[in-house]
């Protein structure tokens, strides 16, 4: 049970939510950089700063703006505060069941030793599920895998055809022609993805590549809502430069004899280079037309002084407050973390601390609900 797991001698030093601050290299990589840099500077699928396709789908499925905001808040609580704990518990159990790589090899002698690593411990725990439940898990994993593959293949083909080919290569062609190009693009994406997967050695490597490709683009996706000067060239520059920096660190840096940078320094360097590049291009290129900027402002109703040069004092709603929006953001982050820690304390066997954090989460949620009309969410 949970009590036996938490009190097991092997769990000593493994249950702390905060890292060991005596090891600053680890603290920097898994604690300081994510909290100080990564959340605002890095684009990652499903957790895009400033919103993205994943989040937009959820918001557009709601019946009105208030429901979309509340649904988005609930998703963040469920995804970041509740959903990880089953994974954490299974991960802690795997430490006892498979304490070493050799124990995984012994349990699964048919597995190629070259692919045995930390990320194999979790699927190795599936053998403890009863047959019916194991079938459901396998089916869910297959469904999640195929839905993700189909989503990104269709998404990628739409980028190639609608955002590039139709606009810049061949305009006015028939729908059948564009569908054919989309099919060819899909096959090309499958082949490229397969080649990349053969090169990857573990899941962590894929995650780091994704982060590096998105390094430095997050800030522009945030600022585009609040600063009128952001234009299409800003975003194109950020995406191209961050991709080229990622290619350099993955394939060029060590190939030319240079020593690899320590920890997450690659990410920080990528953020700095990309941010410098898109800011420079933003000031060197003309802004969008005034008519388009005003149309954007009327539809989005951005808060804050970043659009004052375009609309002057004629704001869409004078009752809306940037301070209230910032307070809602702060309270939302606090509510998610309090729910995360509160759930953990209950599981760890500290109900008093769990109750304290859940109480704080409820108070912060109440603050959000009270301030929503000040950020333009009504109904």
XYZ file of C-alpha atoms in Angstrom:
379
model
C 0.000 0.000 0.000
C 0.890 3.676 -0.038
C 2.064 3.664 3.575
C 4.434 0.783 2.935
C 5.737 2.493 -0.201
C 6.349 5.841 1.476
C 8.049 4.283 4.508
C 10.276 1.893 2.565
C 14.013 2.469 3.205
C 14.691 2.725 -0.538
C 12.392 5.778 -0.700
C 14.635 7.810 1.594
C 15.679 10.955 -0.264
C 13.339 10.249 -3.193
C 10.086 11.767 -1.942
C 11.014 15.434 -1.683
C 9.112 17.682 -4.077
C 12.078 20.075 -4.189
C 15.497 18.978 -5.529
C 18.663 18.625 -3.458
C 20.110 22.147 -3.462
C 23.591 20.833 -2.700
C 23.738 19.643 -6.332
C 23.465 22.944 -8.169
C 23.902 21.481 -11.647
C 20.773 19.374 -11.177
C 18.911 22.217 -9.464
C 19.706 24.509 -12.373
C 18.501 22.009 -14.968
C 15.276 20.713 -13.382
C 14.220 23.586 -11.106
C 15.661 27.036 -11.811
C 15.605 27.047 -15.628
C 12.047 25.643 -15.907
C 10.733 28.195 -13.384
C 12.795 31.193 -14.500
C 13.214 30.704 -18.255
C 11.456 27.748 -19.828
C 7.798 28.527 -19.114
C 7.791 31.854 -20.996
C 10.483 31.280 -23.602
C 9.926 27.771 -24.967
C 7.164 26.553 -27.259
C 6.185 22.959 -26.581
C 3.183 21.136 -28.125
C 0.256 21.272 -25.733
C 1.869 23.828 -23.419
C 2.392 26.774 -25.721
C 3.037 30.163 -24.105
C 0.401 32.528 -25.410
C -1.838 29.706 -26.598
C -1.709 27.378 -29.563
C -3.628 24.813 -31.578
C -4.103 22.370 -28.708
C -5.475 25.002 -26.349
C -7.533 26.715 -29.047
C -9.374 23.461 -29.821
C -10.434 23.149 -26.197
C -11.496 26.789 -25.950
C -13.465 26.756 -29.213
C -15.382 23.676 -28.001
C -16.919 25.731 -25.156
C -20.258 27.511 -25.543
C -18.993 30.981 -24.588
C -15.915 32.903 -23.469
C -16.464 32.407 -19.743
C -16.847 28.649 -20.128
C -13.733 28.492 -22.295
C -11.677 30.323 -19.634
C -12.995 28.112 -16.828
C -12.464 24.968 -18.917
C -8.888 26.027 -19.662
C -8.265 26.631 -15.953
C -9.729 23.228 -15.087
C -7.568 21.564 -17.734
C -4.431 23.088 -16.207
C -5.421 21.899 -12.729
C -6.281 18.394 -13.946
C -3.253 18.103 -16.245
C -0.524 19.599 -14.067
C -1.802 18.973 -10.529
C -3.837 15.736 -10.571
C -2.793 13.736 -13.624
C 0.930 13.423 -12.752
C 0.391 11.674 -9.416
C -0.534 8.235 -10.809
C 2.631 8.461 -12.897
C 4.666 9.507 -9.860
C 3.348 6.625 -7.742
C 4.047 4.074 -10.471
C 7.508 5.586 -10.897
C 8.213 5.260 -7.167
C 7.021 1.650 -7.222
C 9.331 0.916 -10.143
C 12.286 1.995 -7.994
C 11.520 -0.929 -5.682
C 10.517 -3.450 -8.351
C 13.333 -2.637 -10.784
C 16.081 -1.012 -8.692
C 18.712 -1.374 -11.461
C 18.886 -1.758 -15.233
C 20.045 -5.338 -14.675
C 16.777 -6.130 -12.914
C 14.840 -4.942 -15.970
C 17.049 -7.062 -18.208
C 16.490 -10.058 -15.929
C 12.704 -9.578 -15.996
C 12.672 -9.149 -19.784
C 15.579 -11.197 -21.173
C 14.403 -10.789 -24.763
C 14.900 -7.002 -24.793
C 17.917 -5.579 -26.617
C 20.278 -4.302 -23.869
C 20.998 -1.159 -25.903
C 17.463 0.213 -25.369
C 17.262 -0.424 -21.628
C 17.156 2.882 -19.779
C 15.222 4.913 -17.251
C 12.267 5.397 -19.605
C 11.737 1.620 -19.835
C 10.853 1.242 -16.143
C 7.330 2.614 -16.562
C 6.181 0.258 -19.362
C 7.856 -2.596 -17.486
C 5.361 -1.991 -14.668
C 2.457 -2.850 -17.002
C 3.070 -6.568 -16.387
C 1.410 -6.199 -12.978
C -1.952 -5.232 -14.482
C -4.634 -7.960 -14.734
C -5.429 -9.148 -18.232
C -8.609 -7.101 -18.797
C -7.139 -3.877 -17.498
C -3.892 -4.486 -19.389
C -5.909 -4.786 -22.598
C -7.591 -1.445 -21.926
C -4.224 0.224 -21.258
C -2.688 -1.203 -24.430
C -5.737 -0.103 -26.437
C -5.581 3.395 -24.926
C -1.856 3.666 -25.655
C -2.426 2.578 -29.263
C -5.308 5.042 -29.638
C -3.284 7.896 -28.139
C -0.340 7.055 -30.382
C -2.417 6.906 -33.569
C -4.404 10.051 -32.745
C -1.174 11.964 -32.127
C 0.401 10.670 -35.326
C -2.663 11.496 -37.445
C -3.047 14.924 -35.839
C 0.506 15.993 -36.542
C 0.627 14.528 -40.038
C -2.573 16.380 -40.986
C -1.370 19.481 -39.185
C 2.008 19.366 -40.919
C 0.439 18.819 -44.338
C -1.907 21.769 -43.756
C 1.065 24.013 -42.908
C 2.879 22.948 -46.068
C -0.124 23.338 -48.382
C -2.228 26.166 -46.921
C 0.452 28.338 -45.340
C 3.227 27.867 -47.907
C 2.445 26.062 -51.163
C -0.958 27.635 -51.894
C 0.241 31.146 -50.997
C 3.760 31.282 -52.427
C 4.272 28.431 -54.936
C 1.060 27.862 -56.893
C -2.014 29.976 -56.448
C -5.436 29.255 -57.933
C -4.954 25.528 -58.543
C -7.784 23.015 -58.154
C -8.673 21.415 -54.843
C -7.651 18.031 -56.272
C -4.152 19.397 -56.906
C -3.803 20.687 -53.332
C -5.080 17.380 -51.928
C -2.434 15.547 -53.976
C 0.295 17.844 -52.633
C -1.019 17.256 -49.112
C -0.829 13.481 -49.594
C 2.726 13.718 -50.878
C 3.610 15.976 -47.939
C 2.118 13.451 -45.504
C 4.226 10.622 -46.932
C 7.339 12.818 -46.808
C 6.644 13.691 -43.175
C 6.211 9.996 -42.312
C 9.551 9.138 -43.926
C 11.379 12.007 -42.179
C 9.820 11.124 -38.823
C 10.832 7.478 -39.266
C 14.428 8.428 -40.037
C 14.557 10.714 -36.994
C 13.112 8.002 -34.736
C 15.863 5.596 -35.826
C 18.453 8.175 -34.761
C 16.876 8.853 -31.355
C 18.075 6.727 -28.458
C 15.491 7.526 -25.744
C 12.381 9.576 -24.961
C 14.355 12.232 -23.068
C 16.404 12.973 -26.185
C 13.227 13.579 -28.201
C 11.860 15.847 -25.466
C 15.077 17.876 -25.360
C 15.068 18.306 -29.143
C 11.486 19.581 -29.034
C 12.380 22.067 -26.312
C 15.450 23.248 -28.213
C 13.486 23.755 -31.436
C 10.980 25.874 -29.530
C 13.592 27.775 -27.488
C 13.086 31.517 -27.787
C 9.742 31.369 -29.610
C 7.572 31.353 -26.484
C 8.034 35.032 -25.686
C 6.901 36.163 -29.109
C 3.768 34.025 -28.868
C 2.988 35.806 -25.593
C 3.836 39.323 -26.730
C 1.906 39.125 -30.021
C -1.306 39.596 -28.006
C -0.044 42.578 -26.017
C 2.331 44.483 -28.347
C 1.213 45.963 -31.634
C 4.702 45.920 -33.178
C 4.871 42.104 -33.558
C 4.425 41.136 -37.220
C 4.577 38.015 -39.394
C 8.321 38.408 -39.963
C 8.864 38.356 -36.191
C 7.249 34.939 -35.899
C 8.879 33.526 -39.030
C 12.298 34.661 -37.814
C 11.777 33.138 -34.375
C 10.721 29.762 -35.790
C 13.517 29.592 -38.379
C 16.324 30.740 -36.070
C 15.290 28.468 -33.185
C 15.181 25.507 -35.603
C 18.634 26.297 -36.995
C 20.070 26.666 -33.476
C 18.591 23.277 -32.529
C 20.126 21.681 -35.654
C 23.485 23.202 -34.758
C 23.512 21.874 -31.197
C 22.308 18.413 -32.227
C 24.455 17.776 -35.298
C 27.204 20.403 -35.684
C 28.549 21.575 -32.322
C 30.281 18.349 -31.273
C 30.938 17.254 -34.858
C 33.370 20.161 -35.305
C 35.233 19.220 -32.129
C 33.689 21.587 -29.587
C 32.899 20.497 -26.052
C 29.166 20.163 -25.286
C 27.656 22.753 -22.989
C 26.689 21.659 -19.500
C 23.074 20.837 -18.595
C 20.427 23.124 -20.053
C 22.872 25.823 -21.212
C 22.000 24.931 -24.819
C 18.423 25.966 -24.095
C 19.408 29.292 -22.544
C 21.767 30.081 -25.444
C 19.033 29.188 -27.926
C 16.571 31.498 -26.139
C 19.072 34.375 -26.185
C 19.984 33.970 -29.885
C 16.392 33.534 -31.064
C 15.057 36.428 -28.992
C 17.796 38.749 -30.256
C 17.103 37.705 -33.846
C 13.330 38.212 -33.847
C 13.536 41.504 -31.936
C 16.040 42.807 -34.499
C 13.852 41.728 -37.425
C 10.767 43.224 -35.765
C 12.349 46.694 -35.702
C 13.864 46.334 -39.192
C 10.576 45.347 -40.874
C 7.433 47.480 -41.209
C 4.471 46.757 -38.918
C 1.176 45.413 -40.174
C -1.155 47.955 -41.730
C -3.118 50.199 -39.382
C -6.420 48.783 -40.664
C -5.333 45.233 -39.887
C -4.013 46.216 -36.472
C -7.277 47.932 -35.584
C -9.280 44.952 -36.801
C -7.134 42.640 -34.678
C -7.603 44.903 -31.675
C -11.391 44.986 -32.052
C -11.607 41.190 -32.250
C -9.102 40.289 -29.511
C -9.513 43.256 -27.124
C -5.970 42.953 -25.705
C -5.343 44.456 -22.273
C -2.478 46.748 -21.347
C -0.540 49.714 -22.762
C 1.037 47.784 -25.659
C -1.649 48.898 -28.144
C -1.939 52.515 -27.069
C 0.024 53.742 -30.083
C -2.579 52.165 -32.380
C -5.848 52.986 -30.587
C -4.793 55.852 -28.300
C -7.143 56.236 -25.353
C -10.036 54.560 -27.197
C -9.698 51.205 -25.473
C -12.289 48.523 -26.180
C -13.417 48.343 -22.545
C -12.133 50.849 -19.964
C -13.337 48.594 -17.126
C -10.818 45.908 -18.036
C -7.579 45.988 -16.062
C -4.109 44.681 -16.827
C -3.508 44.497 -13.077
C -6.548 42.238 -12.654
C -5.322 40.030 -15.497
C -1.910 39.714 -13.862
C -3.570 38.912 -10.513
C -5.661 36.198 -12.224
C -2.532 34.727 -13.784
C -0.725 34.714 -10.432
C -3.725 33.191 -8.656
C -4.140 30.569 -11.380
C -0.511 29.466 -11.117
C -0.810 29.406 -7.330
C -4.025 27.357 -7.440
C -2.428 24.758 -9.713
C 0.663 24.419 -7.528
C -1.382 24.299 -4.312
C -3.533 21.526 -5.777
C -0.385 19.685 -6.894
C 1.249 19.905 -3.458
C -2.023 19.256 -1.600
C -2.629 16.047 -3.537
C 0.937 14.958 -2.884
C 0.731 15.609 0.830
C -2.450 13.532 1.119
C -0.786 10.672 -0.770
C 2.367 10.968 1.340
C 0.307 10.655 4.523
C 0.285 14.302 5.689
C -3.443 15.190 5.669
C -3.013 18.444 7.604
C -0.608 19.922 5.078
C -2.801 18.565 2.292
C -5.813 20.380 3.751
C -3.810 23.617 4.070
C -2.773 23.574 0.406
C -6.250 22.644 -0.816
C -7.709 25.507 1.234
C -5.250 27.900 -0.394
C -6.210 26.527 -3.809
C -9.909 27.190 -3.108
C -9.149 30.754 -1.926
C -7.094 31.468 -5.051
C -9.833 30.007 -7.265
C -12.308 32.347 -5.559
C -10.059 35.311 -6.340
C -9.993 34.299 -9.999
C -13.785 34.033 -10.212
C -14.171 37.432 -8.564
C -11.714 39.110 -10.945
C -12.921 37.528 -14.210
C -15.260 40.461 -15.079
C -12.229 42.810 -14.795
C -10.459 40.905 -17.572
C -13.394 40.913 -19.972
C -14.879 37.504 -19.086
C -18.588 37.851 -18.398
C -21.711 35.788 -18.612
